GROMACS .gro file of C-alpha atoms in nm:
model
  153
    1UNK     CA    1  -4.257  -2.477  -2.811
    2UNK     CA    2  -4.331  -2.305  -2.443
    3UNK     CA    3  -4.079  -2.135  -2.261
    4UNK     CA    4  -4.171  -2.350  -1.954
    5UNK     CA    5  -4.028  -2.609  -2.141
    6UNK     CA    6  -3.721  -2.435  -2.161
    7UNK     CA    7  -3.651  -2.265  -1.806
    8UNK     CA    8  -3.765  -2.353  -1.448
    9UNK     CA    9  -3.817  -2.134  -1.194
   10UNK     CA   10  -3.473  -2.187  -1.058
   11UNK     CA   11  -3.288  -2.079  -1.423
   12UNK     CA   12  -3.400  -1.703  -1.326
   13UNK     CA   13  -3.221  -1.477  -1.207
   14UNK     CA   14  -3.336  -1.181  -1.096
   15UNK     CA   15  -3.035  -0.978  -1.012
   16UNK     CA   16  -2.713  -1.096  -1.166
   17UNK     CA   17  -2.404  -0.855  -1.063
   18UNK     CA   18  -2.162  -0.868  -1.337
   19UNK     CA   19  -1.953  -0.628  -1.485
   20UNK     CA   20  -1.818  -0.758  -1.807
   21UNK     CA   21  -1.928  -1.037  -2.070
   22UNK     CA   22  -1.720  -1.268  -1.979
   23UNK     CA   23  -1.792  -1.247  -1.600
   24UNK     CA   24  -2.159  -1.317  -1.760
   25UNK     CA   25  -2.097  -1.600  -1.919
   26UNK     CA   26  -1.908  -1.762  -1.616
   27UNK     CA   27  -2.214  -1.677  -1.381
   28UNK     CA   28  -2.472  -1.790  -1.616
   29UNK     CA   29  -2.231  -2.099  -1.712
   30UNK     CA   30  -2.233  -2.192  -1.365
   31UNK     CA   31  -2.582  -2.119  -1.270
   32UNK     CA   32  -2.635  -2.381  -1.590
   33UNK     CA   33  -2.457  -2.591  -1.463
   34UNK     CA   34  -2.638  -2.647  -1.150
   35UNK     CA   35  -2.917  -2.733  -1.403
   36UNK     CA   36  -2.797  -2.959  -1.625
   37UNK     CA   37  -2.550  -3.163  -1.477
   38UNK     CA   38  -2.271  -3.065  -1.705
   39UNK     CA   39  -1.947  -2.881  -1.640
   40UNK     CA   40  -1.981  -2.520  -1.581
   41UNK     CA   41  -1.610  -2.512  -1.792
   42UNK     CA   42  -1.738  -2.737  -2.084
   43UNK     CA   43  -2.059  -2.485  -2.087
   44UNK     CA   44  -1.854  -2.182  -2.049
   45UNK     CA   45  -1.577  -2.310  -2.359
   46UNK     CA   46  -1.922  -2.353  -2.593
   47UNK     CA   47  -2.048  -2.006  -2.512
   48UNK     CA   48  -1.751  -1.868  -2.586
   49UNK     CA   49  -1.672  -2.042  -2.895
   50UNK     CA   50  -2.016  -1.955  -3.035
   51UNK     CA   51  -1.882  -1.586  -2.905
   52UNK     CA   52  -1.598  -1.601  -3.168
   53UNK     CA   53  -1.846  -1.674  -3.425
   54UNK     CA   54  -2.014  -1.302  -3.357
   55UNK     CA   55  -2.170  -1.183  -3.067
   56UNK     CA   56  -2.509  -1.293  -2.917
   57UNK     CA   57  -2.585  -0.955  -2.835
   58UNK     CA   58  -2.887  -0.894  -3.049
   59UNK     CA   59  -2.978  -0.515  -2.958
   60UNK     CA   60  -3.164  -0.323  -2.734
   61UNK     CA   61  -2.992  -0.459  -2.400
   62UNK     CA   62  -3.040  -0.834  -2.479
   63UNK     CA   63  -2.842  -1.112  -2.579
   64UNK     CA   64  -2.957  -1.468  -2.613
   65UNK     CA   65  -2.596  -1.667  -2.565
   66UNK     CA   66  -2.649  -2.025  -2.714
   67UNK     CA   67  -2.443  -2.352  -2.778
   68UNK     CA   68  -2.472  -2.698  -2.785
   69UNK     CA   69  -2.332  -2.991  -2.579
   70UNK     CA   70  -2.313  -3.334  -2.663
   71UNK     CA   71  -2.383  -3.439  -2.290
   72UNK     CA   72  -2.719  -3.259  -2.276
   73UNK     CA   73  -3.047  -3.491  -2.357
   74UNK     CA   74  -3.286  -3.170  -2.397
   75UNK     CA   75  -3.292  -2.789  -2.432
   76UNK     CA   76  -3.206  -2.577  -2.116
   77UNK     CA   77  -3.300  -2.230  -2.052
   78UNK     CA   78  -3.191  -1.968  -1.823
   79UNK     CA   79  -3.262  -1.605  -1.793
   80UNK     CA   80  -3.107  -1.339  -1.629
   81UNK     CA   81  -3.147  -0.980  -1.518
   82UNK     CA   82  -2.860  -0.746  -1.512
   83UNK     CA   83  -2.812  -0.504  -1.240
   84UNK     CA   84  -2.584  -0.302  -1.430
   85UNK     CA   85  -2.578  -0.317  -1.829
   86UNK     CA   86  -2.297  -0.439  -1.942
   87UNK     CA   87  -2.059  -0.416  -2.266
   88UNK     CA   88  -2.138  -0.681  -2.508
   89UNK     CA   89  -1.991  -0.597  -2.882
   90UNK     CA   90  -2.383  -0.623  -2.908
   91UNK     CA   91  -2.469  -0.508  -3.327
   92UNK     CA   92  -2.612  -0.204  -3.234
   93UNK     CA   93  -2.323  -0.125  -2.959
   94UNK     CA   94  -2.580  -0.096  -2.677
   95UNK     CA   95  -2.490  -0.223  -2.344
   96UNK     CA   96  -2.651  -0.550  -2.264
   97UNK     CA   97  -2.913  -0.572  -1.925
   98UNK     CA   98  -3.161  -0.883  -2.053
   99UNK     CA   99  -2.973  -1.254  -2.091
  100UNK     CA  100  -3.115  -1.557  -2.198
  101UNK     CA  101  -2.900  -1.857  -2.203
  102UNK     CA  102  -3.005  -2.147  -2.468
  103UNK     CA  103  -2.849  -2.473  -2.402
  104UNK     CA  104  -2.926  -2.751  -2.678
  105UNK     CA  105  -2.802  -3.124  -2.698
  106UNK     CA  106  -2.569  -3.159  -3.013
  107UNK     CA  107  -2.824  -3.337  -3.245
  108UNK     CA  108  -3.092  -3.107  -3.157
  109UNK     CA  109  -3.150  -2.947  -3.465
  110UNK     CA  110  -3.450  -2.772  -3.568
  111UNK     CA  111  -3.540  -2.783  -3.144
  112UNK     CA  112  -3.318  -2.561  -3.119
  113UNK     CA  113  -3.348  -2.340  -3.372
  114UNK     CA  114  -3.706  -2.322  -3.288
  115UNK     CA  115  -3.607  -2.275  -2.956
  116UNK     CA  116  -3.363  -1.954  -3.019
  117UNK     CA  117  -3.668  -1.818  -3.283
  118UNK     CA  118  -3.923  -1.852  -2.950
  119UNK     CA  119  -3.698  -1.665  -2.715
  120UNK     CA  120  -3.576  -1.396  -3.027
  121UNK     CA  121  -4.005  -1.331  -3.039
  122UNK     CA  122  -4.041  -1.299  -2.687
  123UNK     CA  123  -3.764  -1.042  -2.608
  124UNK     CA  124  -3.839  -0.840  -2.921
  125UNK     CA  125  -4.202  -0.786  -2.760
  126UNK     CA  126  -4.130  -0.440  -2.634
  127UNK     CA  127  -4.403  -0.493  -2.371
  128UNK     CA  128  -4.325  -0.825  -2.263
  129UNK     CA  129  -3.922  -0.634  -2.219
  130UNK     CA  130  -4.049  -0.315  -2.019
  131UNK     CA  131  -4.229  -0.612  -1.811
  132UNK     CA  132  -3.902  -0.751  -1.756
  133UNK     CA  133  -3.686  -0.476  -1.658
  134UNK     CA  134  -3.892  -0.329  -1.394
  135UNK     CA  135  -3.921  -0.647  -1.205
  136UNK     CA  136  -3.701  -0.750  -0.969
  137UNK     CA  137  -3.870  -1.084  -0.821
  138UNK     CA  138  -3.754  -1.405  -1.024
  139UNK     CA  139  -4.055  -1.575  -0.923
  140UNK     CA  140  -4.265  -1.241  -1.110
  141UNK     CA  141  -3.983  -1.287  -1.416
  142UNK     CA  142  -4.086  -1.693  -1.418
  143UNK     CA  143  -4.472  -1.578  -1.458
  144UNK     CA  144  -4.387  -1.303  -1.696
  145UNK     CA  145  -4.169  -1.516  -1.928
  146UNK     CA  146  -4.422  -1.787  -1.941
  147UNK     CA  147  -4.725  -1.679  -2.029
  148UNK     CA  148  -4.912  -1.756  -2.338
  149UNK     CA  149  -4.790  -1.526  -2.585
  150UNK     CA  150  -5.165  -1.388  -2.683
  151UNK     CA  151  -5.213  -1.243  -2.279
  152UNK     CA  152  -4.832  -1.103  -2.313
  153UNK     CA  153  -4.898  -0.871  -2.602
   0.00000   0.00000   0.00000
Protein backbone atom coordinates (compact mmCIF):
# COMPACT_ATOMS: atom_id res chain seq x y z
CA UNK A 1 0.00 0.00 0.00
CA UNK A 2 1.27 3.72 -1.27
CA UNK A 3 0.59 6.66 0.58
CA UNK A 4 -0.77 8.26 -2.66
CA UNK A 5 -3.38 5.96 -2.23
CA UNK A 6 -4.13 7.30 0.95
CA UNK A 7 -3.82 11.28 0.75
CA UNK A 8 -4.17 13.76 -2.18
CA UNK A 9 -2.56 16.73 -2.50
CA UNK A 10 -5.42 18.62 -1.03
CA UNK A 11 -5.40 16.34 2.53
CA UNK A 12 -2.01 18.39 3.38
CA UNK A 13 -1.72 20.82 5.33
CA UNK A 14 1.07 22.67 5.66
CA UNK A 15 0.43 25.01 8.48
CA UNK A 16 -2.38 24.04 10.77
CA UNK A 17 -2.82 26.73 13.78
CA UNK A 18 -4.18 24.90 16.65
CA UNK A 19 -3.63 25.12 20.11
CA UNK A 20 -5.06 22.13 21.81
CA UNK A 21 -6.02 18.42 20.71
CA UNK A 22 -9.22 18.84 20.46
CA UNK A 23 -9.08 22.06 18.33
CA UNK A 24 -6.93 19.41 16.13
CA UNK A 25 -9.21 17.05 15.73
CA UNK A 26 -12.05 19.56 14.75
CA UNK A 27 -9.69 21.15 12.01
CA UNK A 28 -8.48 17.95 10.68
CA UNK A 29 -12.23 16.52 11.09
CA UNK A 30 -13.36 19.19 8.97
CA UNK A 31 -10.61 19.39 6.50
CA UNK A 32 -11.75 15.40 6.17
CA UNK A 33 -14.65 16.14 5.65
CA UNK A 34 -14.25 18.19 2.65
CA UNK A 35 -12.68 14.88 1.40
CA UNK A 36 -14.85 12.35 2.01
CA UNK A 37 -18.18 13.49 1.91
CA UNK A 38 -19.04 12.62 5.44
CA UNK A 39 -19.95 14.78 8.41
CA UNK A 40 -17.15 16.65 9.89
CA UNK A 41 -19.31 15.81 13.49
CA UNK A 42 -19.71 12.02 12.70
CA UNK A 43 -15.72 12.14 11.88
CA UNK A 44 -14.92 14.22 14.81
CA UNK A 45 -17.30 11.73 17.44
CA UNK A 46 -15.00 8.59 15.89
CA UNK A 47 -11.73 10.35 16.56
CA UNK A 48 -12.61 11.04 19.73
CA UNK A 49 -14.00 7.84 20.74
CA UNK A 50 -10.88 6.05 19.48
CA UNK A 51 -9.25 9.03 21.85
CA UNK A 52 -10.92 7.40 24.95
CA UNK A 53 -9.45 4.19 24.01
CA UNK A 54 -5.70 5.83 24.58
CA UNK A 55 -4.16 8.44 22.82
CA UNK A 56 -2.90 8.42 19.17
CA UNK A 57 -0.03 10.29 20.13
CA UNK A 58 2.72 7.86 19.36
CA UNK A 59 5.98 9.93 20.40
CA UNK A 60 8.34 12.17 19.14
CA UNK A 61 5.76 15.02 18.04
CA UNK A 62 3.44 12.69 16.00
CA UNK A 63 0.22 11.23 16.30
CA UNK A 64 -1.58 9.21 13.69
CA UNK A 65 -5.51 9.80 14.87
CA UNK A 66 -7.58 6.92 13.22
CA UNK A 67 -11.27 5.59 13.14
CA UNK A 68 -13.60 4.07 11.05
CA UNK A 69 -16.95 5.08 9.45
CA UNK A 70 -19.47 3.02 8.07
CA UNK A 71 -20.27 5.70 5.29
CA UNK A 72 -16.72 5.65 3.89
CA UNK A 73 -16.11 3.14 0.70
CA UNK A 74 -12.11 3.44 1.00
CA UNK A 75 -9.24 4.64 3.23
CA UNK A 76 -8.67 8.48 3.54
CA UNK A 77 -5.59 10.18 4.51
CA UNK A 78 -4.71 13.52 5.66
CA UNK A 79 -1.61 15.06 7.04
CA UNK A 80 -0.92 17.96 8.82
CA UNK A 81 1.83 20.26 10.02
CA UNK A 82 1.61 22.01 13.28
CA UNK A 83 2.71 25.50 13.70
CA UNK A 84 2.91 25.24 17.27
CA UNK A 85 3.28 21.69 19.07
CA UNK A 86 0.66 20.95 20.87
CA UNK A 87 -0.34 18.83 24.14
CA UNK A 88 -1.44 15.44 23.24
CA UNK A 89 -1.31 12.88 26.45
CA UNK A 90 1.14 11.51 23.70
CA UNK A 91 3.11 8.07 25.67
CA UNK A 92 6.17 9.72 25.93
CA UNK A 93 4.46 13.21 27.10
CA UNK A 94 6.02 15.12 24.18
CA UNK A 95 4.05 17.77 22.57
CA UNK A 96 2.64 16.74 19.28
CA UNK A 97 3.78 18.94 15.77
CA UNK A 98 3.34 15.92 12.92
CA UNK A 99 -0.59 14.60 12.36
CA UNK A 100 -1.72 12.08 10.19
CA UNK A 101 -5.34 11.40 10.05
CA UNK A 102 -6.41 7.64 8.93
CA UNK A 103 -9.93 7.34 7.91
CA UNK A 104 -11.08 3.60 7.11
CA UNK A 105 -14.62 2.26 6.01
CA UNK A 106 -16.03 -0.03 8.88
CA UNK A 107 -15.32 -3.45 7.20
CA UNK A 108 -11.95 -2.46 6.20
CA UNK A 109 -9.99 -4.69 8.10
CA UNK A 110 -6.57 -5.69 7.45
CA UNK A 111 -6.61 -2.25 4.82
CA UNK A 112 -6.50 -0.55 7.47
CA UNK A 113 -4.35 -1.97 9.65
CA UNK A 114 -1.93 -2.11 6.88
CA UNK A 115 -2.68 1.26 6.30
CA UNK A 116 -1.89 2.63 10.06
CA UNK A 117 1.50 0.04 9.91
CA UNK A 118 2.52 2.16 6.41
CA UNK A 119 2.08 5.56 7.92
CA UNK A 120 3.63 4.22 11.69
CA UNK A 121 6.99 3.24 9.13
CA UNK A 122 7.01 6.36 7.44
CA UNK A 123 6.93 8.81 10.41
CA UNK A 124 9.32 6.68 12.46
CA UNK A 125 11.93 7.35 9.49
CA UNK A 126 13.81 10.02 11.32
CA UNK A 127 14.91 11.40 7.92
CA UNK A 128 11.82 11.22 6.13
CA UNK A 129 10.47 13.45 9.78
CA UNK A 130 13.39 16.13 9.74
CA UNK A 131 12.14 16.30 5.88
CA UNK A 132 8.87 17.10 7.14
CA UNK A 133 9.31 19.63 9.71
CA UNK A 134 11.41 21.98 7.88
CA UNK A 135 9.04 22.30 5.04
CA UNK A 136 6.50 24.53 4.92
CA UNK A 137 5.00 24.06 1.21
CA UNK A 138 2.14 21.29 1.18
CA UNK A 139 2.77 20.71 -2.31
CA UNK A 140 6.87 19.85 -1.07
CA UNK A 141 5.04 17.73 2.05
CA UNK A 142 2.77 15.81 -0.90
CA UNK A 143 6.24 14.89 -2.76
CA UNK A 144 7.99 14.13 0.44
CA UNK A 145 5.28 11.82 1.85
CA UNK A 146 5.01 9.95 -1.34
CA UNK A 147 7.94 8.81 -2.45
CA UNK A 148 9.03 5.29 -2.75
CA UNK A 149 10.22 4.37 0.51
CA UNK A 150 13.87 3.07 -0.89
CA UNK A 151 14.73 7.06 -2.28
CA UNK A 152 13.24 8.33 1.30
CA UNK A 153 15.76 6.55 3.46
Amino acid sequence: MELEDLVSPKGVIAHLKVTSKKQALLELSERAAELTGVSDRAIYETLLERERLGSTGVGQGIAIPHGKLPQLDRLYGLFARLDTPIAFESVDDQPVDLMFLLLAPEGAGADHLKALARVSRLLRNQSIVEKLRATEDAAALFAILTEPISNAA
